[in-house]
Every structure is written in C-alpha cells, then in structure tokens.
Amino acid sequence: MESSRSDDDPVGVALFVDGPNVLREEFDVDLDDVRVAAEAEGQLVTTRLYLDEHATPGLIQAAEARGFEVVVTSGDVDVKLAVDAARFAAEGRMSTLAIASRDTDFKPVVETANGYGIRTLAIAPGEFGRSDALRNATNDSVTLDGDRGGDADGEGNGADGS
C-alpha cells in the first residue's frame, strides 16, 4: 500500500481515543496523560475522543476543554474510530497513529496503518487494561501506569516481524 503523502508534507501524530473502553472508573485515566503519551511521539495533528450516546455533558465539556475533538456516535464507537483512522492512513494525514484503547478490535486498522508505512502506538489505560494483541501489532506501546514497550532498545514487539 502506498500513501498519497509526499516526504515534504508536514504530518504528525493522530490520536484516537476509545472513550467507553478507556475512560472507565477502574482505570482512573486522565485525558491529559493520554495526550502527553501521544505527544511524546511528535506533534499532534488531531486529537479525537470517541464517545457513545451515554456520555455525560460534563465529560464532553471536559474533553473539549482539553483540546479534544469529541465524536459522539449512536452506533458502535469502535467502527467509527476505525473508519476514521483508516481514512487518515489512506489520505496520508499522519506519520504516526496513536490509539488509546484496550480493545483487540483495532488490530486490523493498526495493521492497515503499518502497511502504509505509518508508525503505530498503542496507549493502554493500565496494566490490566492492556490488549497484548493490539500491543504486539504496533511499533510501540505505552501503559499509562508508566510501562513503555517498543523498539527503542532494538527489540521490536511484533509489528516489524521480530
């Protein structure tokens, strides 16, 4: 797969957050921490928080105050997030895809982005909220309790075939 992006196009990190999956009481996730984890990979070109119709107005307002574009869907949040992320990949609108989730359902979109030569990052809400399949499909991973995996030490975690 070839991206339509040329080497001199300014691109950065596209952050997509699976709200119902990450913003759960048992994980105590702060959206600022999610943003910081993604910003460690480069300049953010989009920060989107996907929520379902049960999201409270307070959550939506808090996310918008932190600079997130909030996408509320009446259907499955996963489908909308995956379609948007795949579109960003196909259009060459990012050099890194960061997905904050603990859901293995995003493995195909991560693999699609990898196929376009886009770096991928999985952000997990905590050690017990991590999808190993998603983590292994990405170039790098961050667990918000501080664990960072990846290929900085020369040992990949699966996306490059190692």
mmCIF file of N, CA and C in Angstrom, residues 94-97 112-120:
data_model
loop_
_atom_site.group_PDB
_atom_site.id
_atom_site.type_symbol
_atom_site.label_atom_id
_atom_site.label_comp_id
_atom_site.label_asym_id
_atom_site.label_seq_id
_atom_site.Cartn_x
_atom_site.Cartn_y
_atom_site.Cartn_z
ATOM 1 N N MET A 94 -1.178 11.507 8.543
ATOM 2 C CA MET A 94 -0.433 11.292 9.790
ATOM 3 C C MET A 94 0.821 10.494 9.488
ATOM 4 N N SER A 95 1.825 10.683 10.317
ATOM 5 C CA SER A 95 3.009 9.834 10.227
ATOM 6 C C SER A 95 2.996 8.789 11.341
ATOM 7 N N THR A 96 2.193 9.051 12.389
ATOM 8 C CA THR A 96 2.041 8.108 13.496
ATOM 9 C C THR A 96 0.571 8.026 13.873
ATOM 10 N N LEU A 97 0.091 6.805 14.026
ATOM 11 C CA LEU A 97 -1.261 6.553 14.517
ATOM 12 C C LEU A 97 -1.154 6.116 15.968
ATOM 13 N N THR A 112 -3.324 -2.011 8.958
ATOM 14 C CA THR A 112 -3.500 -1.197 7.751
ATOM 15 C C THR A 112 -2.546 -0.010 7.772
ATOM 16 N N ALA A 113 -2.484 0.689 8.889
ATOM 17 C CA ALA A 113 -1.570 1.833 9.014
ATOM 18 C C ALA A 113 -0.125 1.384 8.834
ATOM 19 N N ASN A 114 0.239 0.264 9.445
ATOM 20 C CA ASN A 114 1.596 -0.266 9.268
ATOM 21 C C ASN A 114 1.883 -0.515 7.791
ATOM 22 N N GLY A 115 0.888 -1.011 7.059
ATOM 23 C CA GLY A 115 1.036 -1.280 5.630
ATOM 24 C C GLY A 115 1.294 -0.026 4.813
ATOM 25 N N TYR A 116 0.821 1.103 5.291
ATOM 26 C CA TYR A 116 1.073 2.392 4.638
ATOM 27 C C TYR A 116 2.393 3.014 5.096
ATOM 28 N N GLY A 117 3.127 2.322 5.942
ATOM 29 C CA GLY A 117 4.391 2.853 6.439
ATOM 30 C C GLY A 117 4.228 3.849 7.572
ATOM 31 N N ILE A 118 3.082 3.840 8.202
ATOM 32 C CA ILE A 118 2.794 4.747 9.310
ATOM 33 C C ILE A 118 3.188 4.064 10.613
ATOM 34 N N ARG A 119 3.914 4.790 11.469
ATOM 35 C CA ARG A 119 4.252 4.251 12.788
ATOM 36 C C ARG A 119 2.973 4.113 13.601
ATOM 37 N N THR A 120 2.947 3.157 14.490
ATOM 38 C CA THR A 120 1.752 2.923 15.290
ATOM 39 C C THR A 120 2.108 2.831 16.764
#
